[in-house]
């Protein structure tokens, strides 16, 4: 068994090949049997260009480069910035400079006639230029920098192009290529390429010196170095296999690497794959079975008269200037093999086409189908993919991995597939394809594919919405009788919140009223977001992020009075953390008196409509983004939907409100607003799609009314608008037909229903404060006025917060606790549970006996009791969990992480979805004296097993503080940073001499 040693922050200064050891800057020497050089590359700076060493000249490569640029830009506000180089890195650098919002204008200087000239042809590159110019980037083509003009103190003041033209700027960022870091190898006598640089390697990645290998950007294979990550990973894969497993297998060779690339640059989808320039440069490789027919030799006369021989490649091109889509696919001359291609705007077929090129199998469809097939929007089918096709690049999961996990019987849901294979647990971009493969395989095995809301219903959420709407159902019992599999069922933690949400979307009644209160998740149940220690966060409405000084003072006073932790949210609001449940009504009352209301941060509803200041203040603003955002947020606030919704309004194409990653977003134009829909951030980010252009301000609301109401009517359970649109047959085109062209004839109905919902608005906090009956629900305990703390607090940066969660769950076998004795004890008045048998979740109570917290439930005529602590995270919350049933079995679902604990039968106390934890349950009965009795052990024994002081999470239980080592290096919270300064030892590579490869 070998061991792994590592040396951090240690530079190798010399390789002694004859002694097989390396010298380090620390003075150490390290011996080796096998040496792998992976020193990477550096950014180029053109040394021959006058002014290259001026203040304000940067490269775009390392964190230190970015920190220096950010710091410098802050002192150059209102000036112009420039990026030299229109490749992948250049466009990324230009986007970064625009995002700094320091420069009045950012210019991109490219020496070729189009950008991305290493990945795209002139047509594709020209389309990208058009789109990035629309986003505000000034693109200068066919321009070469001759010199950099500087001030007397050597600051950049402009550039002079080789054609004599000048341009003012204060900052220049060079993104013109890389040079392999091969100096170490050169000094050791290892052969390096004279032109282009790099350590020369053979097909097994060995260098000219025995037992030394090179991989990554420092390696030169067949006179090529690669600046993309994929070839480097491929090299590492080949070499690691050969060094560890080749003794029992055949050696692998590094072959022609896959340079396929799929990126989003300044919001533009760009992809190139395979041999994407084979029509221009000739194919690097042709399938063995195709090849060109042997040609007769041509004499000089025939070459002059007949021209060159025909190309062995044919291109199929599609260009849509209206949707900014360009595709070029390159085939062998007989159309039997796909060789490569490029895409702009629509890159959904990329994952299917890359393996077709790699595997070089004869195509079973005509080339034209590759273009015509893309019209099936939303179709992410995987039927035509081979089993070895990689579908999740984050975790290297193939189609075969997914298929086999289903065939083996271990995965019966998408969630199971994600757990077994890890597909979809990275960026999430592969989930539509994973879902399609799952559905196809399940059908092939004879299994029915269902999107039923839960086992209690044979209907989807959209089906139930229509049934409830048409039949005007208003209670869980009515829904169960009309649509449930068991008319007497109690439902479960999956269907209850969805039905409650549908009721709110249709009737907008207060979620704390008895007919619907038991359907709500804990957040909606108490009108606040439950936090780790059982307290709640409070987020008042701050429409569009606009707030007066008076309201800021109110928020400050409230936070100070109740010692609440305060933080600005990503949606331009102020979050107050740490409010105890019993204090919520009093805190709301003070906020309401200060002119504030619920922000519905706890609900599956509209959260915020983010805005930039737009023309209200900004000199670049085209439209009043704040005014529009306020109107939109005020209109749709409180309206429940299948999932949370977020909006944004930007005053110009600079997009400071990030409207293009929201469920709906507006960007001001000279003629009105462009409306974008179905985007989101979060775990599976997705860019919005353009629904309508140049919409006049007075037409924006009808369009949004229709869109949002159509989503509410038709989306699945907990489905964000992005996934909804992906699964909507016809995609964005169909949505445009429905919303803008009234294809289904329902636009009037959608607008009328939204108008009715908007008219039912009321402030949920204010109603709860007014109602004495509702206020009673906020007590910590229902049998005493005492209060206890459920988790220790600690001060962090001047504010109190709960300590970190413990590393381990409480794994004691609470279910089988052997008590020395049990006796009946009166605990709480029966009147507390009045009306429980008619409530959708019954009625629960949190009670305190000694130092122990217990939960009591009255559900459909049954009395149930258990410990209050969920052992998974040692959270005292079970009384607020939703009750579920299946036949005679009842369980409570922890509101934190949905651990389901059985409350009835021989397995009472068992956790259905986590065998490591369990809970104690107790007999309960109601007596004629008006009290509910529990059969409990003596107080001291009960506290010894379940006491709050014993189980509340305390400081230090999470292990070592997460920032302990970091704070030793840089000081607490980054103050007093020690060690290397950000710009120290910054490597500035200049062009000139052997090994340069400038790419402007």
Coordinates of C-alpha atoms in Angstrom, one line a residue, residues 188-441:
X188 CA 16.8 19.9 -17.2
X189 CA 17.5 19.1 -20.9
X190 CA 14.1 17.7 -21.6
X191 CA 13.2 18.2 -25.3
X192 CA 10.8 21.1 -25.8
X193 CA 9.1 22.4 -29.0
X194 CA 11.0 25.3 -30.6
X195 CA 7.9 26.8 -32.1
X196 CA 4.9 27.3 -29.9
X197 CA 6.7 26.0 -26.8
X198 CA 5.7 23.0 -24.7
X199 CA 7.4 19.8 -23.5
X200 CA 7.4 17.4 -26.3
X201 CA 5.5 14.2 -25.5
X202 CA 4.8 11.0 -27.4
X203 CA 1.6 9.1 -27.6
X204 CA 2.1 7.6 -24.1
X205 CA 2.8 11.1 -22.8
X206 CA 6.5 10.3 -22.1
X207 CA 9.1 13.0 -22.6
X208 CA 12.6 12.6 -24.1
X209 CA 13.9 11.6 -20.6
X210 CA 13.0 8.1 -19.3
X211 CA 10.4 8.0 -16.5
X212 CA 9.4 11.7 -17.0
X213 CA 6.0 12.5 -18.4
X214 CA 4.1 15.7 -19.1
X215 CA 0.4 16.5 -19.3
X216 CA -1.9 19.5 -19.6
X217 CA -1.1 22.9 -21.1
X218 CA 2.6 22.4 -20.7
X219 CA 2.7 19.4 -23.0
X220 CA 3.3 19.6 -26.7
X221 CA 1.8 16.7 -28.6
X222 CA 2.4 16.6 -32.4
X223 CA 3.5 20.2 -32.2
X224 CA 0.3 21.3 -30.5
X225 CA -0.4 22.6 -27.1
X226 CA -4.0 22.7 -25.8
X227 CA -5.6 25.5 -23.8
X228 CA -8.8 23.7 -23.0
X229 CA -9.5 21.5 -20.0
X230 CA -10.8 18.4 -21.9
X231 CA -7.4 17.4 -23.5
X232 CA -5.7 17.8 -20.1
X233 CA -8.2 15.5 -18.4
X234 CA -7.8 13.0 -21.3
X235 CA -4.1 13.1 -20.9
X236 CA -4.4 12.6 -17.1
X237 CA -6.8 9.7 -17.7
X238 CA -4.4 7.9 -20.2
X239 CA -1.3 8.4 -18.0
X240 CA -3.0 7.4 -14.7
X241 CA -4.3 4.2 -16.4
X242 CA -0.9 3.3 -17.9
X243 CA 0.9 3.9 -14.6
X244 CA -1.5 1.9 -12.4
X245 CA -3.3 -0.7 -14.5
X246 CA -1.5 -1.3 -17.8
X247 CA 0.4 -4.4 -16.4
X248 CA -2.9 -6.4 -16.6
X249 CA -4.3 -4.5 -19.6
X250 CA -3.0 -3.1 -22.8
X251 CA -1.4 0.4 -22.8
X252 CA -3.5 3.3 -23.8
X253 CA -2.4 5.9 -26.2
X254 CA -3.2 9.6 -26.3
X255 CA -4.9 10.1 -29.6
X256 CA -6.3 13.1 -31.4
X257 CA -8.0 15.0 -28.5
X258 CA -11.6 16.1 -28.5
X259 CA -11.6 19.9 -28.7
X260 CA -15.4 20.2 -28.6
X261 CA -16.5 23.2 -26.6
X262 CA -19.9 24.3 -25.3
X263 CA -20.1 27.7 -23.5
X264 CA -22.3 30.6 -22.8
X265 CA -20.4 33.8 -23.5
X266 CA -22.1 37.1 -22.6
X267 CA -25.4 35.3 -22.6
X268 CA -24.8 33.7 -26.1
X269 CA -24.8 29.9 -26.4
X270 CA -21.8 28.8 -28.5
X271 CA -20.6 25.3 -29.3
X272 CA -18.2 23.7 -31.7
X273 CA -17.5 19.9 -31.9
X274 CA -15.4 17.4 -33.7
X275 CA -13.3 18.5 -36.7
X276 CA -15.2 21.8 -37.0
X277 CA -12.9 23.3 -39.6
X278 CA -12.5 20.3 -41.8
X279 CA -14.3 22.1 -44.7
X280 CA -11.7 24.8 -44.6
X281 CA -8.5 23.0 -43.7
X282 CA -9.4 19.5 -44.9
X283 CA -10.3 16.6 -42.6
X284 CA -7.7 15.6 -40.1
X285 CA -9.2 12.1 -40.1
X286 CA -11.7 10.2 -42.2
X287 CA -13.5 7.1 -41.2
X288 CA -11.8 4.0 -42.6
X289 CA -14.8 2.9 -44.5
X290 CA -15.4 6.1 -46.4
X291 CA -12.2 7.7 -47.6
X292 CA -11.9 9.4 -50.9
X293 CA -12.0 7.4 -54.1
X294 CA -8.5 7.1 -55.6
X295 CA -8.0 10.1 -57.8
X296 CA -6.3 10.2 -61.1
X297 CA -3.1 12.3 -61.0
X298 CA -3.6 15.7 -62.5
X299 CA -1.2 17.4 -64.7
X300 CA -0.6 21.1 -64.4
X301 CA -2.8 21.9 -67.4
X302 CA -5.8 20.0 -65.9
X303 CA -5.2 21.7 -62.5
X304 CA -5.5 25.1 -64.3
X305 CA -8.5 24.2 -66.3
X306 CA -10.5 21.9 -64.0
X307 CA -9.5 23.4 -60.6
X308 CA -8.5 21.6 -57.5
X309 CA -10.0 18.1 -56.7
X310 CA -13.4 18.1 -55.0
X311 CA -13.5 18.4 -51.2
X312 CA -14.1 15.2 -49.3
X313 CA -16.4 17.2 -47.0
X314 CA -19.9 18.6 -47.4
X315 CA -21.5 21.2 -45.1
X316 CA -25.1 21.5 -44.1
X317 CA -25.9 25.0 -42.9
X318 CA -28.9 26.6 -41.1
X319 CA -29.2 30.2 -40.3
X320 CA -32.1 32.0 -38.6
X321 CA -31.4 35.7 -38.1
X322 CA -34.7 36.2 -36.3
X323 CA -33.9 33.8 -33.4
X324 CA -30.1 34.4 -33.7
X325 CA -29.5 30.7 -34.4
X326 CA -26.7 29.3 -36.7
X327 CA -25.8 25.7 -37.2
X328 CA -23.2 24.1 -39.6
X329 CA -22.8 20.4 -39.6
X330 CA -19.9 18.8 -41.6
X331 CA -20.4 15.4 -43.2
X332 CA -18.4 13.0 -45.4
X333 CA -19.1 13.5 -49.1
X334 CA -21.6 10.6 -49.1
X335 CA -23.5 11.9 -46.0
X336 CA -22.8 8.7 -44.1
X337 CA -20.6 10.2 -41.3
X338 CA -20.7 13.3 -39.2
X339 CA -17.3 14.9 -38.9
X340 CA -17.9 18.0 -36.8
X341 CA -19.8 21.3 -36.7
X342 CA -20.6 24.5 -34.8
X343 CA -23.8 26.0 -33.3
X344 CA -24.9 29.5 -32.1
X345 CA -28.0 30.2 -30.1
X346 CA -29.4 26.7 -29.9
X347 CA -26.9 24.1 -28.6
X348 CA -29.3 21.5 -27.3
X349 CA -28.2 18.8 -29.8
X350 CA -24.5 19.1 -28.7
X351 CA -24.6 16.2 -26.2
X352 CA -26.0 13.9 -29.0
X353 CA -23.7 15.0 -31.8
X354 CA -20.3 14.8 -29.9
X355 CA -20.5 11.0 -29.5
X356 CA -21.6 10.6 -33.1
X357 CA -18.3 12.2 -34.2
X358 CA -16.3 10.3 -31.6
X359 CA -17.7 6.8 -32.4
X360 CA -17.7 7.3 -36.2
X361 CA -20.7 5.1 -36.7
X362 CA -22.6 5.2 -40.0
X363 CA -25.6 7.5 -39.7
X364 CA -29.0 5.9 -39.9
X365 CA -30.8 9.1 -40.9
X366 CA -30.2 11.6 -43.7
X367 CA -28.2 14.7 -42.8
X368 CA -31.2 17.0 -43.4
X369 CA -32.9 15.4 -40.3
X370 CA -30.2 16.9 -38.1
X371 CA -31.6 20.4 -38.9
X372 CA -35.2 19.6 -39.3
X373 CA -35.3 17.6 -36.0
X374 CA -34.4 20.7 -33.9
X375 CA -37.9 22.1 -34.3
X376 CA -39.1 19.7 -31.7
X377 CA -38.5 22.1 -28.8
X378 CA -38.3 20.7 -25.4
X379 CA -37.4 17.2 -26.7
X380 CA -34.3 16.0 -24.9
X381 CA -34.7 12.3 -26.0
X382 CA -31.8 9.9 -25.5
X383 CA -33.1 7.0 -27.6
X384 CA -30.4 7.5 -30.3
X385 CA -27.5 7.7 -27.9
X386 CA -25.1 4.8 -27.3
X387 CA -24.7 3.4 -23.8
X388 CA -21.1 4.8 -23.6
X389 CA -22.3 8.3 -24.3
X390 CA -21.5 10.7 -21.5
X391 CA -24.6 12.5 -20.4
X392 CA -23.4 14.1 -17.2
X393 CA -20.0 15.7 -17.6
X394 CA -19.9 16.8 -14.0
X395 CA -19.7 13.2 -12.7
X396 CA -18.7 11.3 -15.9
X397 CA -22.0 9.4 -16.0
X398 CA -22.9 7.6 -19.2
X399 CA -26.3 6.6 -20.6
X400 CA -25.4 3.0 -19.8
X401 CA -24.9 3.9 -16.1
X402 CA -28.4 5.3 -15.9
X403 CA -30.0 2.5 -17.8
X404 CA -28.3 -0.2 -15.7
X405 CA -29.3 1.4 -12.5
X406 CA -32.9 1.1 -13.6
X407 CA -32.6 -2.4 -15.0
X408 CA -31.0 -3.6 -11.8
X409 CA -34.2 -2.7 -10.0
X410 CA -32.6 -0.4 -7.6
X411 CA -33.9 2.9 -9.1
X412 CA -37.6 3.4 -9.5
X413 CA -37.6 7.2 -9.5
X414 CA -35.6 10.1 -10.8
X415 CA -34.5 10.7 -7.2
X416 CA -33.2 7.2 -7.0
X417 CA -31.2 7.6 -10.3
X418 CA -29.6 10.8 -8.9
X419 CA -28.6 9.1 -5.7
X420 CA -27.2 5.9 -7.4
X421 CA -25.4 7.5 -10.3
X422 CA -24.9 11.1 -9.2
X423 CA -26.2 12.3 -12.6
X424 CA -27.9 15.6 -12.2
X425 CA -26.3 16.4 -8.9
X426 CA -23.7 18.8 -10.3
X427 CA -24.9 21.7 -12.5
X428 CA -28.2 19.9 -13.2
X429 CA -28.0 20.7 -16.9
X430 CA -28.3 17.0 -17.8
X431 CA -31.6 16.4 -16.0
X432 CA -33.9 16.7 -19.0
X433 CA -31.9 14.1 -20.8
X434 CA -31.6 11.9 -17.6
X435 CA -35.4 12.1 -17.2
X436 CA -36.0 11.2 -20.8
X437 CA -33.7 8.1 -20.5
X438 CA -35.4 7.1 -17.3
X439 CA -38.9 7.4 -18.8
X440 CA -37.8 5.4 -21.9
X441 CA -36.2 2.6 -19.9

